[in-house]
Amino acid sequence: MTSSDQIMHSLERFGALCADPAPLIYQRLFAQHPEFEDLFAMDSDGGVRGSMLTTCFECIIGLAEGSQLPRFELQSARLSHQGYGVPEARLDDMFTIIRDTCRDTLAGEWTPAMDTAWAEILSEIASMNHAPA
């Protein structure tokens, strides 16, 4: 199984085991970065959180599939989040939190190959910091 296959398989299993991962992911995000919770004060219906999470999953899947589009999406997100006081590198934390939540949910199904594939994709995301368009 390729790294791309490992990412996709882990996300498919995650989806099968957790119909709505948003509460788990945002609980972890706010535990690690309590200052971010205030940024969602007006998101009373969870729509902003859901939209952001969808974009994150689309970026992960796009990168796993070899698309260049996530590079531009991430650059745009980094710029727009600076206006909220979110440093570029903190944006990457969301992807690590997604990986960690996926890993914890899969528990015994999580493999060393998945761990390696996720480490590679997280490294790729981090390397996009300050990248020219």
Coordinates of C-alpha atoms in Angstrom, one line a residue:
M1 CA 0.0 0.0 0.0
T2 CA 1.4 3.4 -0.9
S3 CA 1.6 6.4 1.4
S4 CA -1.4 7.9 -0.4
D5 CA -3.3 4.6 0.1
Q6 CA -2.4 4.6 3.8
I7 CA -3.8 8.2 4.2
M8 CA -7.0 7.4 2.3
H9 CA -7.5 4.1 4.2
S10 CA -7.0 5.8 7.6
L11 CA -9.5 8.5 6.7
E12 CA -12.0 6.0 5.4
R13 CA -11.8 4.0 8.6
F14 CA -12.0 7.2 10.6
G15 CA -15.2 8.1 8.8
A16 CA -16.6 4.7 9.4
L17 CA -15.9 4.8 13.1
C18 CA -16.8 8.4 13.7
A19 CA -19.7 9.9 11.8
D20 CA -19.0 13.4 13.0
P21 CA -15.3 14.0 13.9
A22 CA -15.7 17.8 14.4
P23 CA -16.5 17.7 18.1
L24 CA -13.5 15.4 18.8
I25 CA -11.2 17.5 16.7
Y26 CA -12.2 20.9 18.0
Q27 CA -12.2 19.6 21.6
R28 CA -8.6 18.7 21.1
L29 CA -7.8 21.9 19.3
F30 CA -9.2 24.0 22.1
A31 CA -7.5 21.9 24.8
Q32 CA -4.1 22.6 23.0
H33 CA -4.9 26.2 22.1
P34 CA -7.6 27.6 24.4
E35 CA -7.1 31.0 22.9
F36 CA -8.6 29.8 19.6
E37 CA -12.0 29.0 21.2
D38 CA -12.8 32.7 21.4
L39 CA -12.3 33.0 17.6
F40 CA -15.4 30.8 17.2
A41 CA -17.6 32.7 19.6
M42 CA -20.1 33.7 16.8
D43 CA -20.1 30.2 15.3
S44 CA -23.3 29.2 17.2
D45 CA -24.3 26.5 14.7
G46 CA -20.9 25.0 14.0
G47 CA -21.0 26.0 10.4
V48 CA -17.6 27.8 10.4
R49 CA -16.0 24.9 12.2
G50 CA -17.5 22.4 9.8
S51 CA -16.4 24.4 6.8
M52 CA -12.8 24.7 8.1
L53 CA -12.7 21.0 8.8
T54 CA -14.0 20.2 5.3
T55 CA -11.3 22.3 3.8
C56 CA -8.6 20.6 5.9
F57 CA -9.8 17.1 4.8
E58 CA -9.9 18.3 1.2
C59 CA -6.3 19.5 1.5
I60 CA -5.2 16.2 3.1
I61 CA -6.9 14.2 0.4
G62 CA -5.7 16.5 -2.4
L63 CA -2.1 16.2 -1.2
A64 CA -2.4 12.4 -0.9
E65 CA -3.6 12.3 -4.5
G66 CA -0.8 14.5 -5.7
S67 CA -2.8 17.7 -6.4
Q68 CA -1.1 21.1 -6.3
L69 CA -4.4 22.8 -5.4
P70 CA -4.0 22.3 -1.6
R71 CA -0.8 24.3 -1.7
F72 CA -2.8 27.4 -2.9
E73 CA -5.6 26.7 -0.4
L74 CA -3.2 26.5 2.5
Q75 CA -1.4 29.7 1.4
S76 CA -4.7 31.5 1.3
A77 CA -5.8 30.1 4.6
R78 CA -2.5 31.2 6.2
L79 CA -2.9 34.7 5.0
S80 CA -6.6 35.0 6.0
H81 CA -5.9 33.5 9.5
Q82 CA -3.1 36.1 10.1
G83 CA -5.9 38.6 10.3
Y84 CA -7.3 36.7 13.3
G85 CA -3.9 36.6 15.0
V86 CA -3.3 32.9 14.1
P87 CA 0.4 32.4 13.2
E88 CA 1.1 30.4 10.1
A89 CA 2.6 27.4 12.0
R90 CA -0.4 27.2 14.3
L91 CA -2.5 26.5 11.3
D92 CA -0.5 23.4 10.8
D93 CA -1.5 22.2 14.3
M94 CA -5.0 21.6 13.0
F95 CA -3.6 18.9 10.6
T96 CA -1.6 17.3 13.4
I97 CA -4.8 17.3 15.6
I98 CA -6.7 15.6 12.7
R99 CA -4.0 12.9 12.5
D100 CA -4.0 12.4 16.3
T101 CA -7.8 12.2 16.5
C102 CA -7.8 9.7 13.6
R103 CA -5.0 7.7 15.2
D104 CA -6.8 7.6 18.6
T105 CA -10.1 6.6 17.0
L106 CA -8.6 3.8 14.9
A107 CA -6.7 2.6 18.0
G108 CA -5.5 -0.9 17.3
E109 CA -6.2 -0.5 13.6
W110 CA -3.6 2.3 13.3
T111 CA -0.4 0.9 11.7
P112 CA 3.2 2.0 11.5
A113 CA 2.7 2.5 7.8
M114 CA -0.2 4.9 8.5
D115 CA 2.0 6.7 11.0
T116 CA 4.8 7.1 8.4
A117 CA 2.4 8.3 5.7
W118 CA 0.9 10.9 8.0
A119 CA 4.3 12.1 9.1
E120 CA 5.2 12.6 5.5
I121 CA 2.0 14.6 4.7
L122 CA 2.4 16.7 7.8
S123 CA 6.0 17.4 6.8
E124 CA 4.8 18.4 3.4
I125 CA 2.2 20.8 4.9
A126 CA 4.8 22.3 7.2
S127 CA 7.1 22.9 4.3
M128 CA 4.5 25.1 2.6
N129 CA 5.0 27.8 5.3
H130 CA 6.2 31.0 3.7
A131 CA 6.1 29.2 0.3
P132 CA 5.8 31.5 -2.7
A133 CA 2.6 31.2 -4.8

